[in-house]
Coordinates of C-alpha atoms in Angstrom, one line a residue:
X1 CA 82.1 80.4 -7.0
X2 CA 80.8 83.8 -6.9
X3 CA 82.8 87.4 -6.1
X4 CA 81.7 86.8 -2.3
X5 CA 85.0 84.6 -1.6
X6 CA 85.2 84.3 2.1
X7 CA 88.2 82.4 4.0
X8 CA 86.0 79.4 4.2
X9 CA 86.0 79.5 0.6
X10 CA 89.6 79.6 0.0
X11 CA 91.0 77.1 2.3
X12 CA 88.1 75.1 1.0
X13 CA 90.0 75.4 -2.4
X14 CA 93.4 74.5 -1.0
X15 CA 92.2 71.5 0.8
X16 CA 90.7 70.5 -2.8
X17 CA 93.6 70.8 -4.4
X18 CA 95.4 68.7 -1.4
X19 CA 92.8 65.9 -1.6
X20 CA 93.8 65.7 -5.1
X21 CA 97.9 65.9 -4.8
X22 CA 97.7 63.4 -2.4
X23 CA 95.8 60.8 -4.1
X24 CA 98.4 61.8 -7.2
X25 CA 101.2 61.3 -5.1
X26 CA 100.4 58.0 -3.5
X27 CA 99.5 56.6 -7.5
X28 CA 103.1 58.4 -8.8
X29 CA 105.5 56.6 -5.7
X30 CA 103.6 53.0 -6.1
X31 CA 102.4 53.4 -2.3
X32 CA 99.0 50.9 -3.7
X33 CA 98.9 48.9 -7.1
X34 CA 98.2 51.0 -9.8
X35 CA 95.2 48.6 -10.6
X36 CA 93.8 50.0 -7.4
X37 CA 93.7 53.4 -8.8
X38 CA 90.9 54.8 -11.2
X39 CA 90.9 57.6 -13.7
X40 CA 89.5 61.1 -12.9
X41 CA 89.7 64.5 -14.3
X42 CA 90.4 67.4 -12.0
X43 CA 91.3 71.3 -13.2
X44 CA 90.6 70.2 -16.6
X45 CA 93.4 68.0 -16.8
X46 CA 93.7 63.5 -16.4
X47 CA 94.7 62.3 -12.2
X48 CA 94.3 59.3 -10.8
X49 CA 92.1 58.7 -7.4
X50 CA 92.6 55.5 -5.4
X51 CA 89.2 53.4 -5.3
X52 CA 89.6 51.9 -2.1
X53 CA 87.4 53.0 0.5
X54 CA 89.2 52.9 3.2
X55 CA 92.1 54.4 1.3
X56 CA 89.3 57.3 0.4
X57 CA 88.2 57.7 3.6
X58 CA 91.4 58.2 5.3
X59 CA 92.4 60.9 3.0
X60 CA 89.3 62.7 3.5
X61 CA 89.6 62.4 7.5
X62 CA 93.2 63.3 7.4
X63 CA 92.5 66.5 5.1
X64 CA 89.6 67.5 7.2
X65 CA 91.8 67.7 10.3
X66 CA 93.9 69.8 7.8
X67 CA 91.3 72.0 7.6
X68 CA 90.4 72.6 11.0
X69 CA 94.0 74.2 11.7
X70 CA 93.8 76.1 8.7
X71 CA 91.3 77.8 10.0
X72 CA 92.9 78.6 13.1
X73 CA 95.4 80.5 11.0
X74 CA 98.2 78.6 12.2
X75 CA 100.3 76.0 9.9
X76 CA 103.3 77.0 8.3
X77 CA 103.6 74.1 5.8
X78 CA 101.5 70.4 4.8
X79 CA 103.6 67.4 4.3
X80 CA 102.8 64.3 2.4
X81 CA 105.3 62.1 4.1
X82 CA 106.0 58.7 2.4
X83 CA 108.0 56.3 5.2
X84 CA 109.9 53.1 4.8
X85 CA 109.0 49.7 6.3
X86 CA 111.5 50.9 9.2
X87 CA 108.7 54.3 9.2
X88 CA 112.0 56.2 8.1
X89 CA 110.8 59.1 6.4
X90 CA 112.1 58.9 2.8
X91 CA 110.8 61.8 1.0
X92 CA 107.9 65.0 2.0
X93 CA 105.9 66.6 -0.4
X94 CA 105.2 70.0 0.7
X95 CA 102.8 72.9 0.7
X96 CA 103.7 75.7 1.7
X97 CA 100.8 77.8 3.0
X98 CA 102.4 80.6 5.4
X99 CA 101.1 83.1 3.1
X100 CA 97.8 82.4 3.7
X101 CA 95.4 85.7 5.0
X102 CA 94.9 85.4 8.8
X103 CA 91.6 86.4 9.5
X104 CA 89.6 85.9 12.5
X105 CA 87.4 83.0 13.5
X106 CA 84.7 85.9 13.7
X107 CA 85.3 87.1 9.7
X108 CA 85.7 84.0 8.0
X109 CA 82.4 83.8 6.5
X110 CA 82.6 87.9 5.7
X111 CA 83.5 88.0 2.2
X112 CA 87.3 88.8 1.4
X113 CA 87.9 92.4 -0.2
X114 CA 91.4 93.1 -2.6
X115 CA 92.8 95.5 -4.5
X116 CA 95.4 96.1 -7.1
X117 CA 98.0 99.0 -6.6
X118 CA 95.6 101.5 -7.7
X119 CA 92.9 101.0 -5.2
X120 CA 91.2 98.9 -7.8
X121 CA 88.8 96.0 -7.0
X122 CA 90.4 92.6 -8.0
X123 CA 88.8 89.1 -8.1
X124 CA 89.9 87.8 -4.6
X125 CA 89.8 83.9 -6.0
X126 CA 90.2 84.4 -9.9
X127 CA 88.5 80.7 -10.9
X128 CA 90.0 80.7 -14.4
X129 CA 93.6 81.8 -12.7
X130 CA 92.9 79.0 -10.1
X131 CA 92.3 76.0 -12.6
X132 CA 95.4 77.2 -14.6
X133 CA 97.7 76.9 -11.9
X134 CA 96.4 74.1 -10.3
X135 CA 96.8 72.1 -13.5
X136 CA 100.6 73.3 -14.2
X137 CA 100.8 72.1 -10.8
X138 CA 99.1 68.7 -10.9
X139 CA 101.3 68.0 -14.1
X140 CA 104.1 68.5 -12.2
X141 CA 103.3 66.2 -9.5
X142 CA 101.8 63.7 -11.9
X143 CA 105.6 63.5 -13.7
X144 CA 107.6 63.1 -10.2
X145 CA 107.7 59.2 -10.4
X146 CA 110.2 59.2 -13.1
X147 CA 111.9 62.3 -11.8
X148 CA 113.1 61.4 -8.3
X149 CA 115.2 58.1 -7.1
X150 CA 112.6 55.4 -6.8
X151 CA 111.4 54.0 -3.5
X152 CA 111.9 50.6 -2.0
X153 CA 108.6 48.4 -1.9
X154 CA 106.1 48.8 1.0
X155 CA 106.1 52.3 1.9
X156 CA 103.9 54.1 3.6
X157 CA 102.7 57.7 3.6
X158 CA 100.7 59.8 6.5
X159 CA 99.9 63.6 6.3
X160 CA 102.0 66.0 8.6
X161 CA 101.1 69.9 9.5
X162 CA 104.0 72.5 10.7
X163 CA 102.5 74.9 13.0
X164 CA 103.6 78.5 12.9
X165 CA 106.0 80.0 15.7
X166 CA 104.8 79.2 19.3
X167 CA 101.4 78.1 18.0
X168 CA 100.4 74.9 20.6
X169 CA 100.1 71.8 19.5
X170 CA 96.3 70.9 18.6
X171 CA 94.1 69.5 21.6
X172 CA 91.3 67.6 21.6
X173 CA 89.6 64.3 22.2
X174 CA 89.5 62.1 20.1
X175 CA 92.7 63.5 19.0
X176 CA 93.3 63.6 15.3
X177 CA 97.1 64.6 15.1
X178 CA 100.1 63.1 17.0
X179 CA 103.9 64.2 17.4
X180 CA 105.6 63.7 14.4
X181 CA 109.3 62.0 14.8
X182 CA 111.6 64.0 16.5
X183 CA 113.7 64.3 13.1
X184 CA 110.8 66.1 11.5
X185 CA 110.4 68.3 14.7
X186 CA 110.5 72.7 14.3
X187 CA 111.1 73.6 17.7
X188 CA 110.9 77.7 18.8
X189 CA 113.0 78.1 22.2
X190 CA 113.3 81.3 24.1
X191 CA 116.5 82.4 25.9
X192 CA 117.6 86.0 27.1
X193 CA 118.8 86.6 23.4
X194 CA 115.4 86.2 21.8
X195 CA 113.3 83.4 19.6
X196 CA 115.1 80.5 17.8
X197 CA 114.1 77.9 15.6
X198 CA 115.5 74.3 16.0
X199 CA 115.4 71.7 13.1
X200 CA 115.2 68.5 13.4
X201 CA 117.7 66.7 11.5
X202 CA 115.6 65.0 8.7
X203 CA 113.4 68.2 8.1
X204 CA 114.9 70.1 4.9
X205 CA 116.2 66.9 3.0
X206 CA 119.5 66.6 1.2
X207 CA 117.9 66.9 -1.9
X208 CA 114.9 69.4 -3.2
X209 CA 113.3 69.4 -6.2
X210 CA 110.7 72.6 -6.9
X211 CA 107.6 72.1 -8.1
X212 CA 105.7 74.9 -8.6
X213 CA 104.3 78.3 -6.9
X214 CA 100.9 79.1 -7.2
X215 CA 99.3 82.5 -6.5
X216 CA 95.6 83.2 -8.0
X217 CA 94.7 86.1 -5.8
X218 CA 94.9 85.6 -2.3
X219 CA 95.5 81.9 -2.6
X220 CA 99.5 81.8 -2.6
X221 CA 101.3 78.5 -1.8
X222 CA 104.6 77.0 -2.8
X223 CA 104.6 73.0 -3.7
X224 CA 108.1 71.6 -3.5
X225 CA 109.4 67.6 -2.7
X226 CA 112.2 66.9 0.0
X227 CA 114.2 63.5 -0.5
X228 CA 115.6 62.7 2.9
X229 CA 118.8 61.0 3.8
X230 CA 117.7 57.6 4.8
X231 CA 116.5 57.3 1.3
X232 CA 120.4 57.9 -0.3
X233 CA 121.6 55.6 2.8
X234 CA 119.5 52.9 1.6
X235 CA 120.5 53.0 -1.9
X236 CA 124.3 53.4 -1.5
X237 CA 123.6 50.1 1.2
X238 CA 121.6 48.4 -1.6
X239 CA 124.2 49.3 -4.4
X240 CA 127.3 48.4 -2.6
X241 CA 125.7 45.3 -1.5
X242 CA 124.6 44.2 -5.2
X243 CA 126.5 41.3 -6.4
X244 CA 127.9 41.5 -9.7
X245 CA 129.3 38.1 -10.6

């Protein structure tokens, strides 16, 4: 990638990075067989990448939809949601992206100036800054299936966006997004005494575990995972129901 980084270019390297942590996270919580899954190397450092086509596909689709509201300037956050057989949502990986530039549709092909505190021209995407961080990242990630509470067989996963403020919901036929549960709803209400945020009651988790921050120029996102509270439900049902002789 050359000095000319436009927008373009940098939500194309988040949305790279994305296509990767979700194909890491779907191998680390046992979503497919692991036999399923083939070996890859990504930022200079080992992942795993599901073969399955259709699993392939649907990825790419979802994170292409990703994009397209990126580029609107309006999501907050990306969740990797992984869901019971009951589609209770047990855990969300998140990316944090609300520091992303906002730049107009018209100026995301102009390339991207910056500056350092002394009026100084700085890289805008520093590459070897990028790969760096990316990779403390994706080691991270790659280690989470032996740091959180396992999950129960069968789970699925989707891909979630949080839109900023009173950003509308995306439109469009066919339509590539739908509601998420009301649990993992933001809602922004107004009243005579201003703007407030409601959370739905499963966003949040009871647990977090951080992951990492990365910021290699004007590409700054936090990566953290959420365990919700169906997920400790299910194990205190499981362990009070275990029959020990």
């Amino acid at each position: 990638m050359t000095d000319a980084v436009t927008y373009r270019d940098l939500i194309e390297a988040f949305t790279t990075f994305l296509t990767v942590s979700i194909h890491t996270i779907i191998y680390e919580r046992n979503i497919y067989p692991a036999s399923s899954f083939i070996s890859a190397r990504k930022y200079n450092y080992s992942v795993r990448q599901n073969r399955h086509p259709r699993v392939c596909k649907w990825i790419t689709d979802a994170v292409s939809a990703v994009e397209v509201e990126l580029l609107k300037c309006s999501v907050d956050r990306v969740a990797v949601v992984i869901y019971d057989q009951q589609d209770r949502p047990l855990e969300r990986f998140m990316f944090d992206v609300a520091r992303f530039p906002v730049v107009p549709t018209s100026e995301q092909n102009t390339p991207l100036k910056r500056t350092d505190e002394k009026g100084e021209k700085v890289a805008v995407l520093p590459m070897v800054d990028l790969e760096e961080q990316c990779r403390g990242t994706m080691s991270r990630l790659s280690g989470c299936g032996s740091r959180l509470n396992p999950v129960p067989e069968g789970c699925t996963f989707t891909i979630a966006v949080e839109l900023k403020g009173e950003t509308d919901p995306p439109v469009g036929h066919p339509q590539a997004w739908i509601p998420a549960q009301p649990g993992l709803q933001k809602r922004i209400r107004k009243d005579e005494d201003g703007m407030h945020e409601d959370l739905g009651d499963e966003l949040g988790g009871v647990k977090t575990t951080t992951v990492r921050s990365v910021a290699a120029g004007d590409l700054m996102f936090e990566v953290w995972i959420e365990e919700g509270k169906t997920k400790f439900e299910e194990r205190h049902t499981s362990s009070n129901g275990t029959d020990h002789g």
